[in-house]
Amino acid sequence: MNPPPSTFDPRWLVGLDALAEQSIGLSEPNPRVACRIIAPDGRAFEGHTQHAGGPHAEVMALRAAAAAGADLRGGSAVVTLEPCSHHGRTPPCCEALIEAGLARVLVALPDPNPLVGGRGIARLRAAGIEVQVLPPAHPLAVATRELNLGFLSRMERGRPWVRLKVATSLDGRTALPNGASQWITGAAARTDGHRWRRRAGALLTGIGTVRADDPRLDVRLVPTARQPVRVLLDAQLAVDRQARMLQPPGPVWLYCASDSANTPHRAALQALGVQVLACPAAGAPLRLDLEHLLRDLAAREINELHLEAGPGLNGAFLRAGLVDELLLYLAPTLLGPGAPLAQLDALHALSGGLPLAFTDCSAIGPDLRIRARVLPRPAGGVAAGQ
């Protein structure tokens, strides 16, 4: 039988969202989780999720308590995500909390992972531990959900959270007619963009962007413990082997059309360490099935997909209804004719526009950063041109 309900001190929750954020750029593909354990004598011990295969937040907090010689029997724990109950890369965290002799655990958000899915809470309660779950509207629950949008998307929808990043002029141009685009926005915006790259499991672009800009597409302007996977859509395996995107650091996955997967160029790319993956075609030539692509990336444990591409590929993702969020950097300049942020179909009525909801508007140096969430709409097509 569970002990009678007790009151959790609200102060135990303060700063846990910031603690969980320390797992950004570190814990992929695991969720970003924080744990605070309070011993009966009032001392608190904290931890957050480490690299994949490393200790989870609960274990880090327990280790801190052990190092301090604290007796946790009868103590409390606050965890931002339901403790795992299965053997994955590490043993179950709920068993570690049970073995520590805790009396109560507060969970900010249940884990949608089918391997957990309430089993962690049930296991704690079966051991006689009082478990409370915060209401969905609680600020810590909301913050935990926002921090783990990619993980939740992969578990609940079977695809990553797709964030489309674009730097434009105030009139929406990403390049001049001659292709010049460096740099429309300033240094502060570029650094901020790398912070958003760091939190992604994979960075994606198309062969058109590689040919035009030869980007490195890595994280280098901010510190990071890991490099995201770099994903290139190249239907015909046309990429130059000297392209900067194919060079270290970090892994590279190249998706090509299924009928191009066995060309001689494939062996040369694999010799560079590039993983060449076949993707079904959809529609016209040189188009890959983007829905299949996202399902495959989810199967490879990609939580957040950061898209930095040209107008064609941006438009393809948007038309297919596969973008979840826009990350826009607007420079205080007007450029006139030039490349748009996305190639979209002509509309016959204003009501046909893609509905968005602004979630953030911040000054980043001289530029403006706008985040906009894509609102639900009927499903579109599935094909994209590269």
XYZ file of C-alpha atoms in Angstrom:
386
model
C 0.000 0.000 0.000
C 1.266 3.462 -0.859
C 1.924 5.901 1.998
C -0.570 8.729 2.475
C -0.115 11.664 0.055
C 2.320 14.339 1.145
C 3.062 17.849 -0.042
C 6.038 18.473 -2.299
C 7.889 21.679 -1.590
C 7.512 23.971 -4.667
C 11.092 25.113 -4.162
C 12.257 21.636 -5.210
C 11.100 22.394 -8.760
C 12.911 25.714 -9.191
C 15.603 25.654 -11.872
C 15.007 22.081 -12.997
C 14.175 23.218 -16.520
C 17.519 25.023 -16.757
C 19.290 21.958 -15.374
C 17.683 19.750 -18.023
C 18.815 22.173 -20.719
C 22.400 21.238 -19.889
C 21.734 17.980 -21.750
C 21.327 19.859 -25.048
C 24.060 18.804 -27.452
C 24.961 15.906 -25.170
C 22.198 13.374 -24.544
C 20.899 12.621 -28.067
C 18.987 10.461 -28.797
C 17.930 10.256 -25.161
C 15.550 12.892 -23.794
C 16.828 15.897 -21.861
C 16.020 15.181 -18.245
C 16.876 16.680 -14.843
C 16.561 15.106 -11.426
C 16.778 16.595 -7.944
C 16.885 14.343 -4.888
C 16.200 15.770 -1.456
C 17.550 13.853 1.527
C 15.548 13.803 4.782
C 18.111 16.200 6.287
C 17.226 18.792 3.600
C 20.294 18.505 1.419
C 19.605 18.444 -2.330
C 21.543 16.598 -5.025
C 21.127 17.125 -8.758
C 21.922 15.566 -12.086
C 21.011 15.695 -15.760
C 21.174 13.162 -18.586
C 24.642 12.509 -19.957
C 25.731 11.130 -23.333
C 23.924 8.132 -24.823
C 25.056 5.050 -22.940
C 26.089 7.221 -19.998
C 24.183 7.762 -16.756
C 20.693 9.231 -16.738
C 19.665 12.189 -14.596
C 18.514 10.026 -11.676
C 21.795 8.138 -11.530
C 23.789 11.370 -11.630
C 21.810 12.743 -8.675
C 22.195 9.479 -6.755
C 25.949 9.520 -7.374
C 26.159 13.075 -6.051
C 24.297 12.010 -2.918
C 26.554 8.982 -2.444
C 29.670 11.138 -2.822
C 28.354 13.366 -0.031
C 27.573 10.376 2.192
C 23.871 11.240 2.336
C 21.288 8.770 3.607
C 18.366 9.054 1.170
C 16.005 6.638 2.922
C 12.667 8.389 3.297
C 13.745 11.198 0.948
C 12.105 12.679 -2.133
C 12.955 13.038 -5.809
C 11.703 15.326 -8.550
C 12.270 14.098 -12.108
C 11.293 16.052 -15.222
C 10.492 12.853 -17.177
C 9.146 9.531 -15.924
C 12.026 7.266 -14.818
C 12.709 4.446 -17.265
C 11.720 0.916 -16.325
C 13.504 -1.074 -19.024
C 17.035 -2.207 -19.754
C 18.323 -0.109 -22.647
C 21.833 1.272 -22.899
C 21.668 1.585 -19.090
C 19.773 -0.222 -16.287
C 16.288 0.983 -15.240
C 16.352 4.246 -13.293
C 13.221 3.406 -11.312
C 15.053 0.441 -9.759
C 17.884 2.730 -8.678
C 15.395 5.075 -6.970
C 13.730 2.125 -5.240
C 17.063 0.781 -4.016
C 17.902 4.217 -2.582
C 14.890 3.923 -0.278
C 13.064 7.050 -1.413
C 9.568 7.643 -0.073
C 8.142 9.866 -2.807
C 8.800 10.866 -6.410
C 7.326 13.765 -8.335
C 7.247 13.401 -12.156
C 6.810 16.428 -14.392
C 5.907 14.513 -17.563
C 5.039 10.870 -18.318
C 7.347 9.186 -20.835
C 5.602 8.339 -24.165
C 8.286 5.786 -25.036
C 6.396 2.486 -25.523
C 9.154 0.794 -23.529
C 8.232 2.992 -20.554
C 4.707 4.361 -21.053
C 3.661 4.433 -17.398
C 5.588 1.343 -16.383
C 8.157 3.402 -14.504
C 5.473 5.083 -12.398
C 3.710 1.760 -11.854
C 6.965 0.106 -10.736
C 7.661 2.875 -8.218
C 4.152 2.659 -6.802
C 4.361 -1.126 -6.595
C 7.456 -0.659 -4.420
C 5.450 1.514 -2.007
C 6.750 4.852 -3.237
C 4.294 7.729 -3.434
C 4.269 9.077 -7.001
C 2.671 12.300 -8.151
C 2.520 13.603 -11.729
C 2.280 17.317 -12.437
C -0.775 18.526 -14.381
C -0.007 19.106 -18.090
C -0.402 22.887 -17.734
C 2.150 23.184 -14.919
C 5.086 25.395 -16.013
C 7.652 22.640 -15.435
C 5.581 20.139 -17.424
C 5.238 22.654 -20.269
C 8.968 23.435 -20.200
C 9.839 19.726 -20.218
C 7.576 19.144 -23.190
C 9.096 22.058 -25.132
C 12.631 20.928 -24.348
C 11.871 17.428 -25.607
C 9.669 18.194 -28.615
C 11.860 16.048 -30.829
C 11.871 13.025 -28.535
C 8.113 13.269 -28.049
C 7.594 13.616 -31.807
C 9.656 10.509 -32.508
C 7.795 8.481 -29.900
C 4.291 9.724 -30.658
C 4.387 10.402 -34.428
C 7.213 8.187 -35.620
C 9.127 11.102 -37.148
C 11.481 13.847 -35.961
C 10.483 17.392 -35.118
C 11.399 19.402 -38.225
C 12.724 22.927 -37.739
C 13.298 24.988 -40.901
C 15.937 27.689 -40.462
C 16.279 30.572 -42.925
C 18.200 33.866 -42.886
C 16.517 36.519 -45.013
C 16.284 40.208 -45.697
C 13.247 42.062 -44.415
C 11.586 41.514 -47.795
C 12.155 37.760 -47.585
C 15.184 37.309 -49.856
C 17.758 34.638 -49.089
C 20.123 35.517 -51.939
C 20.588 37.992 -54.766
C 19.751 36.981 -58.349
C 23.461 36.177 -58.866
C 23.398 33.805 -55.879
C 25.291 36.012 -53.401
C 24.047 35.358 -49.856
C 26.994 35.690 -47.451
C 26.227 37.351 -45.248
C 22.668 38.657 -45.096
C 22.512 38.500 -41.305
C 25.212 39.420 -38.809
C 27.687 37.481 -36.693
C 25.403 37.316 -33.639
C 22.628 35.698 -35.686
C 25.056 33.170 -37.170
C 26.287 32.220 -33.704
C 22.724 31.883 -32.471
C 21.978 29.669 -35.454
C 24.760 27.324 -34.359
C 23.138 27.049 -30.934
C 20.052 25.732 -32.681
C 22.176 23.397 -34.774
C 23.704 22.020 -31.578
C 20.349 20.916 -30.199
C 19.446 18.914 -33.334
C 20.109 15.248 -33.891
C 20.663 15.880 -37.592
C 21.272 18.823 -39.935
C 19.806 18.440 -43.421
C 20.377 20.158 -46.740
C 20.098 19.387 -50.452
C 22.576 18.962 -53.268
C 21.597 22.366 -54.679
C 22.810 24.136 -51.543
C 26.032 22.108 -51.483
C 26.754 23.079 -55.082
C 25.923 26.753 -54.537
C 27.428 27.418 -51.097
C 29.638 24.403 -50.220
C 28.625 24.621 -46.520
C 30.330 22.701 -43.744
C 26.991 22.325 -41.948
C 28.535 21.583 -38.569
C 28.566 23.191 -35.123
C 31.672 25.322 -34.637
C 30.623 28.753 -33.336
C 29.477 27.415 -29.951
C 30.927 24.654 -27.752
C 29.383 21.219 -28.187
C 30.050 17.752 -26.832
C 28.862 16.082 -30.039
C 28.380 16.906 -33.698
C 24.922 16.310 -35.175
C 24.629 13.923 -38.093
C 24.842 15.802 -41.406
C 22.230 14.631 -43.894
C 22.474 15.321 -47.620
C 19.647 14.708 -50.091
C 21.354 13.897 -53.392
C 19.088 11.806 -55.604
C 21.718 11.030 -58.265
C 24.864 10.844 -56.107
C 26.192 13.929 -57.831
C 28.040 15.459 -54.881
C 31.710 16.352 -55.325
C 33.872 14.225 -53.045
C 35.774 17.388 -52.064
C 32.607 19.051 -50.718
C 33.240 20.496 -47.263
C 30.104 18.856 -45.896
C 31.668 15.424 -46.443
C 34.747 16.240 -44.399
C 35.140 15.792 -40.619
C 33.854 16.394 -38.008
C 30.783 14.277 -37.528
C 29.002 11.545 -39.460
C 27.390 12.095 -42.874
C 24.322 10.308 -44.194
C 23.552 10.711 -47.898
C 20.091 9.798 -49.172
C 19.902 9.011 -52.898
C 17.277 7.544 -55.205
C 17.075 3.764 -55.013
C 18.226 3.339 -58.627
C 21.362 5.410 -57.921
C 22.418 3.516 -54.824
C 24.771 1.072 -56.572
C 26.738 3.414 -58.832
C 30.590 3.408 -58.676
C 30.433 6.802 -56.971
C 28.864 5.125 -53.941
C 32.011 3.158 -53.107
C 34.108 6.317 -53.319
C 31.764 8.124 -50.946
C 31.737 5.215 -48.518
C 35.536 5.275 -48.524
C 35.217 8.824 -47.132
C 33.041 7.494 -44.317
C 29.747 8.645 -45.864
C 26.815 6.344 -45.206
C 24.846 6.099 -48.457
C 21.155 5.302 -47.945
C 18.571 4.531 -50.621
C 15.285 6.428 -50.516
C 12.216 5.659 -52.656
C 11.326 8.144 -55.349
C 8.060 10.061 -55.288
C 6.640 11.842 -58.278
C 8.858 13.471 -60.871
C 12.529 12.556 -61.449
C 15.050 13.644 -58.826
C 12.388 13.666 -56.127
C 12.667 11.658 -52.937
C 9.842 10.567 -50.669
C 10.221 12.942 -47.727
C 7.751 11.096 -45.523
C 9.793 7.924 -45.960
C 12.930 9.947 -45.221
C 11.531 11.226 -41.920
C 10.362 7.770 -40.866
C 13.817 6.401 -41.618
C 15.505 9.177 -39.642
C 13.217 8.422 -36.694
C 14.125 4.745 -36.914
C 17.750 5.893 -36.681
C 16.866 7.763 -33.460
C 16.886 11.321 -34.782
C 14.713 13.497 -32.532
C 15.118 16.985 -33.998
C 15.853 17.605 -37.668
C 17.308 21.025 -38.455
C 16.698 21.954 -42.090
C 19.028 24.490 -43.763
C 18.415 24.332 -47.490
C 17.480 26.356 -50.538
C 14.071 27.576 -51.693
C 13.292 24.381 -53.592
C 13.795 21.928 -50.754
C 12.313 24.340 -48.205
C 9.211 24.614 -50.341
C 8.992 20.855 -50.772
C 8.986 20.245 -47.021
C 6.425 23.012 -46.494
C 4.126 21.846 -49.288
C 4.254 18.314 -47.905
C 3.165 19.548 -44.472
C 6.344 18.187 -42.869
C 7.673 21.343 -41.200
C 6.800 21.825 -37.531
C 8.559 25.097 -36.803
C 10.201 27.990 -38.636
C 13.343 29.635 -37.287
C 13.746 32.900 -39.193
C 16.529 35.468 -38.931
C 15.516 38.786 -40.502
C 18.159 41.352 -41.406
C 17.273 45.076 -41.388
C 17.754 45.471 -45.128
C 15.742 45.304 -48.348
C 17.276 43.435 -51.273
C 14.629 43.534 -53.979
C 14.620 40.703 -56.538
C 16.289 37.492 -55.454
C 15.731 34.013 -54.081
C 12.696 33.550 -51.776
C 12.860 31.626 -48.523
C 10.725 28.868 -50.110
C 9.224 28.053 -53.475
C 5.522 27.668 -52.819
C 2.543 27.163 -55.086
C 0.524 30.202 -56.158
C -2.632 30.744 -54.102
C -6.040 31.798 -55.345
C -7.271 32.958 -51.926
C -5.622 34.368 -48.801
C -7.302 31.664 -46.772
C -5.040 29.112 -48.460
C -1.910 30.400 -46.757
C 0.043 28.215 -44.356
C -1.224 29.035 -40.836
C 1.485 29.876 -38.298
C 1.639 30.947 -34.668
C 4.481 33.159 -33.466
C 6.169 31.710 -30.381
C 9.135 34.059 -30.025
C 10.468 37.339 -31.404
C 13.888 38.437 -30.175
C 16.594 40.851 -31.218
C 19.844 39.026 -31.990
C 22.440 41.710 -32.524
C 21.114 43.995 -35.298
C 18.848 41.232 -36.621
C 15.498 39.824 -35.563
C 14.890 36.163 -34.726
C 11.335 34.909 -35.201
C 10.110 31.475 -34.247
C 6.770 30.362 -35.653
C 4.961 27.086 -35.044
C 3.084 25.537 -37.974
C -0.570 25.076 -37.046
C -2.510 21.926 -37.956
C -3.824 21.730 -41.483
C -4.984 19.003 -43.911
C -2.139 16.786 -45.079
C -0.434 17.832 -48.309
C 1.721 15.972 -50.778
C 4.732 13.787 -50.079
C 7.225 14.513 -52.844
C 10.136 16.889 -53.002
C 12.572 18.025 -55.644
C 16.287 18.183 -54.972
